């Protein structure tokens, strides 16, 4: 992928995070008190209730992918500015992508299983 | 070889982390960079920590309900620490700063809130440091402080709102 | 009041010294220089060279902020020595160092080779599709006031290297073209007589040339000619995203 496209995606994912992250923060802080949002499963905004709701769980998945891309691309840019060299650049690209994908896989697992757990 | 590596890192950190003498845009550059890295690190910790909702890293199929609930409650007890709460309040500052300042940067990268090229007649003020984009910078600081105060209130009940 | 007047009479110059021929050549040397009203840092350095220490090396020429030779770090900021009044600095000790991000040749003289090669790499001249016309033409191209306004500011660049020294990206990423070269690239791209267009933009879509700019605007902060490279880079990036 061209670096120009990557940076455009960086901006687009950033703007997407404002929406998805806004919903995420609103469910935790604004729509119900924080200590109730942290409960396991006995009120409409408890942790498992959020995963049970297909729309909110979907938002979490979208947020996961967006932040993984945006955050790790940012990290990649910082690391590439630190030092330049063919092997170094390649190594940074690979390591950053692997960690980001691993994190998305792990987070998706959480969302999928928690969603099924909520169906009970 | 290792000596060169260390000096590269030290030089980089000096230029990235010391924004003195150059004005607010340099501060925004440093804060954006620091907050971005901090949020990404938090994101990693957050994804790992919320994995405990279903019982932790070893669980790859639907676990017993009671087991998951137990692990989650253990996680909650572990996280109930004023140090973590203070860290989250700082993170609230960083997230809001990074977001609003990020919008400013995207707009600036498309030349939107910047001034137009003009003949520099003195006393001269660079069009790249337009009032509009300086305003958005200060707005991001303001919102970030507000978010931090709100977070402190949520975690420590300071304001009793 | 009294102290301020005294401060005007004498100032200490803490000057960076480096001699490539000596082993322990790096360090600072302090000189005391008598100061009169309206005296510039460059005049102070010339006093040192004439009266106190002939071995001091620096580069200067026009003494009126036109040639761009005497760029150096004065009290922590890149400035033109000829354009900086000693009074304005309001310090009793003036720290003078070579420009950052440039290799030091000797004392305050720095090597501009990399800087100029980046400047050359952006083709800082008008490109016409008709090459015959470009070489042999004797017609003049007319431009409206608005068309001139679009690039004139960026054409004031004197290549003094202050923006290059101030840039936090150049400090760590040597493949980044730097504020000066990018501003010049935009100056020709925005010129209505230039037909370089996409040819100019194409090399920029890689990671390092342009996109590593994070708009710290330090370049515009230090520019002595009001060129505003930060603005040029943002407008250049807009062109790259929208039509490159």
Short mmCIF file of C-alpha atoms in Angstrom, two decimals:
data_model
loop_
_atom_site.label_atom_id
_atom_site.label_comp_id
_atom_site.label_asym_id
_atom_site.label_seq_id
_atom_site.Cartn_x
_atom_site.Cartn_y
_atom_site.Cartn_z
CA UNK A 1 0.00 0.00 0.00
CA UNK A 2 1.19 3.50 -0.80
CA UNK A 3 2.20 5.56 2.21
CA UNK A 4 -0.16 8.29 1.02
CA UNK A 5 -3.11 5.89 1.25
CA UNK A 6 -1.99 4.73 4.69
CA UNK A 7 -1.94 8.31 5.97
CA UNK A 8 -5.37 9.00 4.44
CA UNK A 9 -6.65 5.89 6.21
CA UNK A 10 -4.98 7.19 9.37
CA UNK A 11 -7.11 10.34 9.18
CA UNK A 12 -10.29 8.44 8.27
CA UNK A 13 -9.88 5.90 11.08
CA UNK A 14 -9.16 8.80 13.44
CA UNK A 15 -12.46 10.42 12.54
CA UNK A 16 -14.21 7.04 12.79
CA UNK A 17 -12.84 6.57 16.30
CA UNK A 18 -14.51 9.81 17.36
CA UNK A 19 -17.90 8.24 16.54
CA UNK A 20 -17.29 4.68 17.76
CA UNK A 21 -15.26 5.79 20.79
CA UNK A 22 -17.90 8.38 21.60
CA UNK A 23 -20.56 5.67 21.73
CA UNK A 24 -18.28 3.49 23.84
CA UNK A 25 -17.55 6.29 26.36
CA UNK A 26 -21.22 7.30 26.44
CA UNK A 27 -22.36 3.77 27.37
CA UNK A 28 -19.78 3.58 30.14
CA UNK A 29 -19.96 7.08 31.61
CA UNK A 30 -22.99 9.06 30.48
CA UNK A 31 -25.90 6.63 30.10
CA UNK A 32 -25.35 4.99 33.48
CA UNK A 33 -23.10 5.75 36.49
CA UNK A 34 -19.57 4.37 36.12
CA UNK A 35 -19.78 1.89 39.01
CA UNK A 36 -22.95 0.37 37.55
CA UNK A 37 -21.32 0.09 34.11
CA UNK A 38 -18.54 -1.93 35.69
CA UNK A 39 -20.94 -4.54 37.14
CA UNK A 40 -20.81 -7.96 35.47
CA UNK A 41 -24.43 -8.48 34.49
CA UNK A 42 -27.36 -7.11 36.45
CA UNK A 43 -28.33 -3.81 34.84
CA UNK A 44 -28.99 -2.64 31.27
CA UNK A 45 -25.53 -1.03 30.94
CA UNK A 46 -23.48 -3.67 32.77
CA UNK A 47 -20.50 -5.19 30.95
CA UNK A 48 -22.25 -8.30 29.68
CA UNK A 49 -25.40 -6.37 28.75
CA UNK A 50 -23.31 -4.25 26.39
CA UNK A 51 -21.85 -7.33 24.70
CA UNK A 52 -25.34 -8.90 24.54
CA UNK A 53 -26.63 -5.98 22.47
CA UNK A 54 -25.61 -6.77 18.90
CA UNK A 55 -25.32 -3.07 17.93
CA UNK A 56 -23.13 -2.12 20.90
CA UNK A 57 -20.99 -5.24 20.48
CA UNK A 58 -20.64 -4.38 16.80
CA UNK A 59 -19.55 -0.84 17.74
CA UNK A 60 -16.91 -2.33 20.04
CA UNK A 61 -15.61 -4.52 17.22
CA UNK A 62 -15.44 -1.54 14.85
CA UNK A 63 -13.68 0.51 17.54
CA UNK A 64 -11.22 -2.32 18.11
CA UNK A 65 -10.22 -2.47 14.46
CA UNK A 66 -10.08 1.32 14.04
CA UNK A 67 -7.95 1.94 17.14
CA UNK A 68 -5.68 -0.98 16.31
CA UNK A 69 -5.01 0.51 12.87
CA UNK A 70 -4.78 4.14 13.94
CA UNK A 71 -2.74 3.51 17.09
CA UNK A 72 -0.26 1.08 15.62
CA UNK A 73 0.16 3.11 12.45
CA UNK A 74 0.95 6.08 14.68
CA UNK A 75 3.46 3.97 16.57
CA UNK A 76 4.95 2.85 13.27
CA UNK A 77 5.36 6.45 12.12
CA UNK A 78 7.07 7.37 15.39
CA UNK A 79 9.42 4.38 15.14
CA UNK A 80 10.24 5.09 11.50
CA UNK A 81 11.10 8.68 12.33
CA UNK A 82 13.44 7.43 15.01
CA UNK A 83 15.80 5.72 12.60
CA UNK A 84 15.96 4.91 8.88
CA UNK A 85 17.32 1.79 7.28
CA UNK A 86 15.95 -0.91 4.99
CA UNK A 87 16.04 -3.80 7.48
CA UNK A 88 14.88 -1.60 10.35
CA UNK A 89 11.93 -0.20 8.36
CA UNK A 90 10.85 -3.68 7.27
CA UNK A 91 11.19 -5.06 10.80
CA UNK A 92 9.13 -2.20 12.25
CA UNK A 93 6.41 -2.68 9.62
CA UNK A 94 6.18 -6.42 10.26
CA UNK A 95 6.33 -6.31 14.06
CA UNK A 96 3.76 -3.52 14.29
CA UNK A 97 1.35 -5.30 11.91
CA UNK A 98 1.68 -8.62 13.73
CA UNK A 99 1.02 -7.07 17.15
CA UNK A 100 -1.96 -5.11 15.80
CA UNK A 101 -3.50 -8.19 14.16
CA UNK A 102 -2.89 -10.30 17.27
CA UNK A 103 -4.65 -7.68 19.37
CA UNK A 104 -7.61 -7.53 16.99
CA UNK A 105 -7.88 -11.35 17.08
CA UNK A 106 -7.77 -11.41 20.87
CA UNK A 107 -10.29 -8.59 21.20
CA UNK A 108 -12.63 -10.16 18.64
CA UNK A 109 -12.49 -13.40 20.60
CA UNK A 110 -13.58 -11.49 23.72
CA UNK A 111 -16.44 -9.81 21.90
CA UNK A 112 -17.70 -13.00 20.19
CA UNK A 113 -17.53 -15.16 23.33
CA UNK A 114 -18.98 -12.44 25.57
CA UNK A 115 -21.83 -11.97 23.11
CA UNK A 116 -22.64 -15.73 23.24
CA UNK A 117 -22.14 -15.78 27.03
CA UNK A 118 -24.74 -13.03 27.25
CA UNK A 119 -27.26 -15.13 25.31
CA UNK A 120 -26.76 -17.63 28.16
CA UNK B 1 26.83 0.00 17.61
CA UNK B 2 24.83 0.05 20.82
CA UNK B 3 26.32 3.46 21.62
CA UNK B 4 25.07 4.84 18.29
CA UNK B 5 21.61 3.40 18.98
CA UNK B 6 21.45 5.06 22.39
CA UNK B 7 22.55 8.43 21.03
CA UNK B 8 19.94 8.21 18.24
CA UNK B 9 17.21 7.58 20.80
CA UNK B 10 18.45 10.30 23.17
CA UNK B 11 18.64 12.83 20.33
CA UNK B 12 15.13 11.90 19.17
CA UNK B 13 13.62 12.09 22.63
CA UNK B 14 15.26 15.48 23.21
CA UNK B 15 13.75 16.99 20.07
CA UNK B 16 10.37 15.31 20.51
CA UNK B 17 9.87 15.89 24.21
CA UNK B 18 11.30 19.39 24.74
CA UNK B 19 8.94 21.81 22.96
CA UNK B 20 10.33 24.94 24.64
CA UNK B 21 10.92 28.25 22.83
CA UNK B 22 8.98 27.47 19.64
CA UNK B 23 5.37 28.35 20.43
CA UNK B 24 2.13 26.41 20.91
CA UNK B 25 2.32 24.40 17.68
CA UNK B 26 5.50 22.73 18.92
CA UNK B 27 3.70 21.94 22.18
CA UNK B 28 0.82 20.44 20.24
CA UNK B 29 3.32 18.30 18.31
CA UNK B 30 4.90 16.97 21.51
CA UNK B 31 1.60 16.43 23.31
CA UNK B 32 0.02 14.74 20.28
CA UNK B 33 2.96 12.35 20.04
CA UNK B 34 3.13 11.55 23.77
CA UNK B 35 -0.64 11.15 24.11
CA UNK B 36 -0.83 9.00 20.98
CA UNK B 37 1.78 6.55 22.24
CA UNK B 38 0.24 6.54 25.73
CA UNK B 39 -3.27 5.86 24.40
CA UNK B 40 -1.97 3.03 22.21
CA UNK B 41 -0.24 1.42 25.19
CA UNK B 42 -3.42 1.84 27.23
CA UNK B 43 -5.39 0.30 24.36
CA UNK B 44 -3.21 -2.82 24.51
CA UNK B 45 -3.67 -3.08 28.28
CA UNK B 46 -7.40 -2.41 27.91
CA UNK B 47 -7.95 -5.17 25.34
CA UNK B 48 -5.99 -7.61 27.50
CA UNK B 49 -7.85 -6.58 30.65
CA UNK B 50 -11.36 -6.72 29.12
CA UNK B 51 -10.47 -10.23 27.93
CA UNK B 52 -11.18 -11.18 31.55
CA UNK B 53 -14.88 -10.59 30.94
CA UNK B 54 -14.97 -14.07 29.46
CA UNK B 55 -12.42 -15.52 31.88
CA UNK B 56 -8.99 -14.48 30.64
CA UNK B 57 -6.48 -15.33 27.93
CA UNK B 58 -6.86 -19.12 28.05
CA UNK B 59 -10.56 -19.11 27.19
CA UNK B 60 -11.37 -19.67 23.49
CA UNK B 61 -14.88 -21.14 23.77
CA UNK B 62 -17.91 -20.06 25.79
CA UNK B 63 -16.99 -20.57 29.47
CA UNK B 64 -19.36 -21.27 32.41
CA UNK B 65 -21.21 -18.09 33.40
CA UNK B 66 -20.12 -18.24 37.06
CA UNK B 67 -16.45 -18.70 36.11
CA UNK B 68 -16.46 -15.61 33.90
CA UNK B 69 -18.24 -13.58 36.58
CA UNK B 70 -15.67 -14.66 39.18
CA UNK B 71 -12.69 -13.72 36.97
CA UNK B 72 -14.28 -10.36 36.16
CA UNK B 73 -14.87 -9.56 39.83
CA UNK B 74 -11.25 -10.48 40.61
CA UNK B 75 -10.14 -8.14 37.82
CA UNK B 76 -12.30 -5.37 39.24
CA UNK B 77 -10.73 -5.78 42.69
CA UNK B 78 -7.29 -5.72 41.12
CA UNK B 79 -8.12 -2.53 39.21
CA UNK B 80 -9.64 -0.76 42.24
CA UNK B 81 -6.43 1.12 42.93
CA UNK B 82 -6.11 4.91 43.24
CA UNK B 83 -2.95 4.77 41.11
CA UNK B 84 -4.85 3.22 38.18
CA UNK B 85 -7.68 5.74 38.67
CA UNK B 86 -5.23 8.66 38.57
CA UNK B 87 -3.73 7.15 35.43
CA UNK B 88 -7.18 6.95 33.85
CA UNK B 89 -7.84 10.61 34.69
CA UNK B 90 -4.58 11.54 32.95
CA UNK B 91 -5.64 9.32 30.07
CA UNK B 92 -8.93 11.20 29.84
CA UNK B 93 -6.89 14.38 29.33
CA UNK B 94 -4.80 12.69 26.66
CA UNK B 95 -7.75 11.17 24.78
CA UNK B 96 -9.65 14.43 24.55
CA UNK B 97 -6.56 16.42 23.64
CA UNK B 98 -5.51 13.90 21.00
CA UNK B 99 -9.01 13.80 19.52
CA UNK B 100 -9.70 17.52 19.16
CA UNK B 101 -6.11 18.38 18.27
CA UNK B 102 -6.19 15.51 15.78
CA UNK B 103 -9.22 17.04 14.08
CA UNK B 104 -7.32 20.33 13.91
CA UNK B 105 -4.36 18.57 12.29
CA UNK B 106 -6.53 16.79 9.70
CA UNK B 107 -8.19 20.10 8.82
CA UNK B 108 -4.79 21.81 8.63
CA UNK B 109 -3.37 19.03 6.45
CA UNK B 110 -6.15 19.82 3.98
CA UNK B 111 -5.42 23.54 4.31
CA UNK B 112 -8.85 24.26 5.75
CA UNK B 113 -8.43 26.38 8.88
CA UNK B 114 -5.21 28.01 7.73
CA UNK B 115 -4.83 31.49 6.31
CA UNK B 116 -3.98 32.23 2.67
CA UNK B 117 -0.49 33.00 1.37
CA UNK B 118 0.00 36.76 1.46
CA UNK B 119 2.82 39.24 1.12
CA UNK B 120 4.58 39.23 4.49
CA UNK B 121 4.29 42.86 5.53
CA UNK B 122 5.66 43.57 9.00
CA UNK B 123 4.65 43.22 11.75
CA UNK B 124 3.94 39.87 10.27
CA UNK B 125 2.05 36.87 11.55
CA UNK B 126 2.39 33.53 9.76
CA UNK B 127 -0.85 32.39 8.14
CA UNK B 128 -0.15 28.84 9.28
CA UNK B 129 -0.64 30.12 12.83
CA UNK B 130 -4.10 31.48 12.11
CA UNK B 131 -6.46 32.46 14.89
CA UNK B 132 -8.85 29.68 13.88
CA UNK B 133 -6.38 26.86 14.29
CA UNK B 134 -4.85 28.36 17.45
CA UNK B 135 -8.41 28.53 18.76
CA UNK B 136 -8.99 24.84 18.09
CA UNK B 137 -5.70 24.05 19.87
CA UNK B 138 -6.80 25.90 23.00
CA UNK B 139 -10.25 24.33 22.71
CA UNK B 140 -8.59 20.91 22.76
CA UNK B 141 -6.66 21.84 25.92
CA UNK B 142 -9.83 23.17 27.53
CA UNK B 143 -11.86 20.06 26.69
CA UNK B 144 -9.00 17.84 27.86
CA UNK B 145 -8.89 19.59 31.24
CA UNK B 146 -12.67 19.33 31.54
CA UNK B 147 -12.50 15.60 30.74
CA UNK B 148 -9.78 15.12 33.35
CA UNK B 149 -11.80 16.94 36.00
CA UNK B 150 -14.85 14.85 35.11
CA UNK B 151 -12.80 11.65 35.35
CA UNK B 152 -11.35 12.69 38.70
CA UNK B 153 -14.89 13.29 39.92
CA UNK B 154 -16.02 9.87 38.70
CA UNK B 155 -13.11 8.04 40.30
CA UNK B 156 -12.50 10.06 43.47
CA UNK B 157 -15.85 11.84 44.06
CA UNK B 158 -14.12 15.20 44.50
CA UNK B 159 -16.82 17.50 43.23
CA UNK B 160 -19.86 15.56 44.50
CA UNK B 161 -21.74 16.52 41.33
CA UNK C 1 17.45 51.17 35.33
CA UNK C 2 21.10 51.53 36.25
CA UNK C 3 21.73 47.81 35.90
CA UNK C 4 20.05 47.75 32.54
CA UNK C 5 22.33 50.51 31.24
CA UNK C 6 25.38 48.64 32.48
CA UNK C 7 24.08 45.47 30.80
CA UNK C 8 24.14 47.40 27.57
CA UNK C 9 27.84 48.18 27.84
CA UNK C 10 29.22 44.70 28.11
CA UNK C 11 27.95 41.28 27.13
CA UNK C 12 29.47 37.83 27.47
CA UNK C 13 29.56 35.70 24.32
CA UNK C 14 29.61 32.00 25.03
CA UNK C 15 30.64 30.61 21.67
CA UNK C 16 30.73 26.99 20.59
CA UNK C 17 34.18 25.95 19.38
CA UNK C 18 35.01 22.89 17.35
CA UNK C 19 38.21 22.17 15.52
CA UNK C 20 38.23 18.98 13.42
CA UNK C 21 42.04 18.87 13.56
CA UNK C 22 42.23 18.77 17.35
CA UNK C 23 41.23 15.77 19.40
CA UNK C 24 39.47 17.58 22.27
CA UNK C 25 38.18 20.25 19.93
CA UNK C 26 34.58 20.52 21.17
CA UNK C 27 33.53 23.00 23.85
CA UNK C 28 32.49 26.52 24.69
CA UNK C 29 34.70 29.59 24.96
CA UNK C 30 33.60 32.81 26.61
CA UNK C 31 34.49 36.29 25.39
CA UNK C 32 33.59 39.68 26.80
CA UNK C 33 32.40 42.10 24.17
CA UNK C 34 31.68 45.84 24.59
CA UNK C 35 28.26 46.63 23.22
CA UNK C 36 26.80 49.78 21.72
CA UNK C 37 23.19 50.55 20.86
CA UNK C 38 21.90 48.85 17.72
CA UNK C 39 24.71 46.30 17.65
CA UNK C 40 23.90 42.90 16.18
CA UNK C 41 25.16 39.50 17.30
CA UNK C 42 27.13 39.28 14.05
CA UNK C 43 28.93 42.52 14.89
CA UNK C 44 29.74 41.06 18.30
CA UNK C 45 31.21 37.96 16.66
CA UNK C 46 33.18 40.12 14.22
CA UNK C 47 34.58 42.07 17.18
CA UNK C 48 35.73 38.77 18.69
CA UNK C 49 37.35 37.70 15.44
CA UNK C 50 39.08 41.04 14.90
CA UNK C 51 40.21 41.88 18.42
CA UNK C 52 40.12 38.77 20.62
CA UNK C 53 40.50 35.50 18.74
CA UNK C 54 41.35 35.22 15.06
CA UNK C 55 40.80 31.45 15.05
CA UNK C 56 37.01 31.79 15.33
CA UNK C 57 35.32 30.50 12.15
CA UNK C 58 31.91 31.56 10.92
CA UNK C 59 30.13 32.24 7.67
CA UNK C 60 28.63 35.62 6.84
CA UNK C 61 28.41 37.96 3.93
CA UNK C 62 25.83 40.68 3.40
CA UNK C 63 25.06 41.75 7.02
CA UNK C 64 21.47 42.64 6.02
CA UNK C 65 19.45 39.40 6.10
CA UNK C 66 19.60 38.91 2.35
CA UNK C 67 22.31 36.34 1.68
CA UNK C 68 21.30 33.81 4.34
CA UNK C 69 24.86 32.90 5.34
CA UNK C 70 25.02 33.73 9.04
CA UNK C 71 22.36 31.37 10.37
CA UNK C 72 23.31 30.06 13.83
CA UNK C 73 21.71 28.99 17.08
CA UNK C 74 21.56 32.07 19.30
CA UNK C 75 20.26 31.56 22.83
CA UNK C 76 18.71 28.26 21.79
CA UNK C 77 16.83 29.44 18.70
CA UNK C 78 18.03 29.36 15.09
CA UNK C 79 18.44 32.98 13.98
CA UNK C 80 20.39 35.10 11.53
CA UNK C 81 23.24 36.69 13.50
CA UNK C 82 23.04 39.84 11.38
CA UNK C 83 19.31 40.16 12.02
CA UNK C 84 19.42 39.69 15.80
CA UNK C 85 20.01 42.76 17.96
CA UNK C 86 21.98 42.12 21.15
CA UNK C 87 19.55 44.39 23.03
CA UNK C 88 16.57 42.33 21.90
CA UNK C 89 17.97 39.17 23.47
CA UNK C 90 17.83 40.80 26.93
CA UNK C 91 20.51 38.50 28.37
CA UNK C 92 23.96 39.25 29.74
CA UNK C 93 25.35 36.04 28.30
CA UNK C 94 24.67 35.20 24.67
CA UNK C 95 25.11 31.54 23.80
CA UNK C 96 26.09 31.07 20.16
CA UNK C 97 26.11 27.57 18.66
CA UNK C 98 26.14 26.23 15.10
CA UNK C 99 22.78 25.38 13.48
CA UNK C 100 21.27 22.09 14.58
CA UNK C 101 20.58 19.35 12.02
CA UNK C 102 23.67 20.44 10.05
CA UNK C 103 27.09 18.76 10.33
CA UNK C 104 29.61 21.19 11.83
CA UNK C 105 32.67 22.01 9.70
CA UNK C 106 34.44 24.26 12.19
CA UNK C 107 33.15 26.40 15.07
CA UNK C 108 29.99 28.11 13.76
CA UNK C 109 30.33 27.11 10.11
CA UNK C 110 28.05 24.24 9.07
CA UNK C 111 27.90 21.98 6.03
CA UNK C 112 24.91 22.79 3.78
CA UNK C 113 25.55 20.01 1.24
CA UNK C 114 22.59 17.82 2.26
CA UNK C 115 20.32 20.86 2.58
CA UNK C 116 21.13 22.11 -0.91
CA UNK C 117 20.89 18.67 -2.48
CA UNK C 118 17.35 18.37 -1.08
CA UNK C 119 16.59 21.81 -2.49
CA UNK C 120 17.88 20.71 -5.89
CA UNK C 121 15.91 17.47 -5.75
CA UNK C 122 12.56 19.29 -5.92
CA UNK C 123 13.41 20.89 -9.33
CA UNK C 124 13.28 24.51 -8.15
CA UNK C 125 12.61 26.02 -11.59
CA UNK C 126 9.64 26.39 -13.91
CA UNK C 127 8.80 23.24 -15.85
CA UNK C 128 7.05 23.63 -19.23
CA UNK C 129 5.68 20.73 -21.22
CA UNK C 130 7.06 22.30 -24.40
CA UNK C 131 10.81 21.90 -23.80
CA UNK C 132 11.73 23.96 -26.82
CA UNK C 133 9.75 26.83 -25.40
CA UNK C 134 11.39 26.32 -22.01
CA UNK C 135 14.90 26.66 -23.42
CA UNK C 136 14.48 29.13 -26.27
CA UNK C 137 11.32 31.09 -25.62
CA UNK C 138 11.39 34.85 -25.71
CA UNK C 139 7.72 35.36 -24.91
CA UNK C 140 6.87 36.57 -21.42
CA UNK C 141 4.19 34.86 -19.38
CA UNK C 142 1.66 37.24 -17.93
CA UNK C 143 0.22 36.69 -14.49
CA UNK C 144 -2.60 38.36 -12.63
CA UNK C 145 -2.05 39.80 -9.14
CA UNK C 146 -3.96 36.90 -7.60
CA UNK C 147 -1.78 34.35 -9.38
CA UNK C 148 1.36 36.05 -8.10
CA UNK C 149 -0.02 36.22 -4.57
CA UNK C 150 -0.35 32.41 -4.51
CA UNK C 151 3.39 31.80 -4.51
CA UNK C 152 5.15 35.13 -3.98
CA UNK C 153 5.50 34.67 -0.22
CA UNK C 154 7.33 31.37 -0.68
CA UNK C 155 9.64 32.90 -3.29
CA UNK C 156 11.19 35.13 -0.60
CA UNK C 157 13.22 32.15 0.70
CA UNK C 158 16.95 32.95 1.09
CA UNK C 159 18.00 29.35 1.89
CA UNK C 160 19.50 30.29 5.23
CA UNK C 161 18.60 26.91 6.74
CA UNK C 162 16.94 28.24 9.90
CA UNK C 163 13.71 26.29 9.27
CA UNK C 164 15.75 23.16 8.58
CA UNK C 165 17.53 23.62 11.90
CA UNK C 166 14.28 24.20 13.80
CA UNK C 167 12.38 21.22 12.35
CA UNK C 168 11.91 18.37 14.86
CA UNK C 169 11.33 15.88 12.04
CA UNK C 170 14.55 16.68 10.18
CA UNK C 171 16.38 16.15 13.47
CA UNK C 172 15.67 12.43 13.35
CA UNK C 173 14.53 11.63 9.81
CA UNK C 174 17.19 12.46 7.22
CA UNK C 175 14.94 11.34 4.35
CA UNK C 176 12.39 14.04 5.12
CA UNK C 177 12.94 16.82 2.58
CA UNK C 178 12.60 19.54 5.18
CA UNK C 179 10.58 22.75 5.30
CA UNK C 180 12.81 24.70 2.90
CA UNK C 181 12.74 22.22 0.00
CA UNK C 182 9.01 21.49 0.43
CA UNK C 183 8.15 25.19 0.52
CA UNK C 184 10.09 25.67 -2.70
CA UNK C 185 8.33 22.69 -4.24
CA UNK C 186 4.99 24.28 -3.43
CA UNK C 187 6.21 27.67 -4.66
CA UNK C 188 6.68 26.20 -8.16
CA UNK C 189 3.62 23.97 -8.01
CA UNK C 190 1.42 26.96 -7.17
CA UNK C 191 2.93 29.06 -9.94
CA UNK C 192 0.44 29.44 -12.81
CA UNK C 193 3.33 29.37 -15.33
CA UNK C 194 4.54 25.98 -14.13
CA UNK C 195 3.33 22.79 -15.80
CA UNK C 196 5.16 20.30 -13.56
CA UNK C 197 1.91 19.30 -11.82
CA UNK C 198 1.72 15.59 -11.16
CA UNK C 199 5.37 15.11 -12.01
CA UNK C 200 6.20 17.23 -8.98
CA UNK C 201 3.69 15.47 -6.72
CA UNK C 202 4.49 11.86 -7.62
CA UNK C 203 7.75 11.50 -5.65
CA UNK C 204 5.97 12.78 -2.54
CA UNK C 205 3.63 9.86 -1.98
CA UNK C 206 6.33 7.80 -0.27
CA UNK C 207 6.50 7.89 3.50
CA UNK C 208 9.42 10.14 4.23
CA UNK C 209 9.60 13.02 1.74
CA UNK C 210 6.51 14.96 2.77
CA UNK C 211 4.12 12.98 4.93
CA UNK C 212 6.33 12.95 8.03
CA UNK C 213 5.53 16.63 8.61
CA UNK C 214 3.39 16.87 11.75
CA UNK C 215 2.81 20.60 11.61
CA UNK C 216 4.92 21.68 14.58
CA UNK C 217 5.24 25.00 12.69
CA UNK C 218 8.66 25.69 14.20
CA UNK C 219 9.87 26.47 10.68
CA UNK C 220 7.45 29.36 10.31
CA UNK C 221 8.33 30.52 13.80
CA UNK C 222 12.00 31.05 12.96
CA UNK C 223 11.83 32.14 9.30
CA UNK C 224 13.46 35.60 9.03
CA UNK C 225 11.80 36.37 5.70
CA UNK C 226 8.17 35.55 6.49
CA UNK C 227 8.08 32.60 4.11
CA UNK C 228 5.81 30.44 6.30
CA UNK C 229 7.01 26.97 5.17
CA UNK C 230 4.46 25.27 7.45
CA UNK C 231 1.64 26.77 5.40
CA UNK C 232 3.29 25.73 2.14
CA UNK C 233 3.70 22.15 3.36
CA UNK C 234 0.05 21.88 4.44
CA UNK C 235 -1.13 23.28 1.08
CA UNK C 236 1.26 20.90 -0.69
CA UNK C 237 -0.15 17.95 1.25
CA UNK C 238 -3.66 19.06 0.32
CA UNK C 239 -2.64 18.99 -3.36
CA UNK C 240 -1.06 15.55 -2.90
CA UNK C 241 -4.20 14.10 -1.30
CA UNK C 242 -6.71 15.74 -3.61
CA UNK C 243 -5.03 15.42 -7.00
CA UNK C 244 -1.67 13.63 -6.58
#
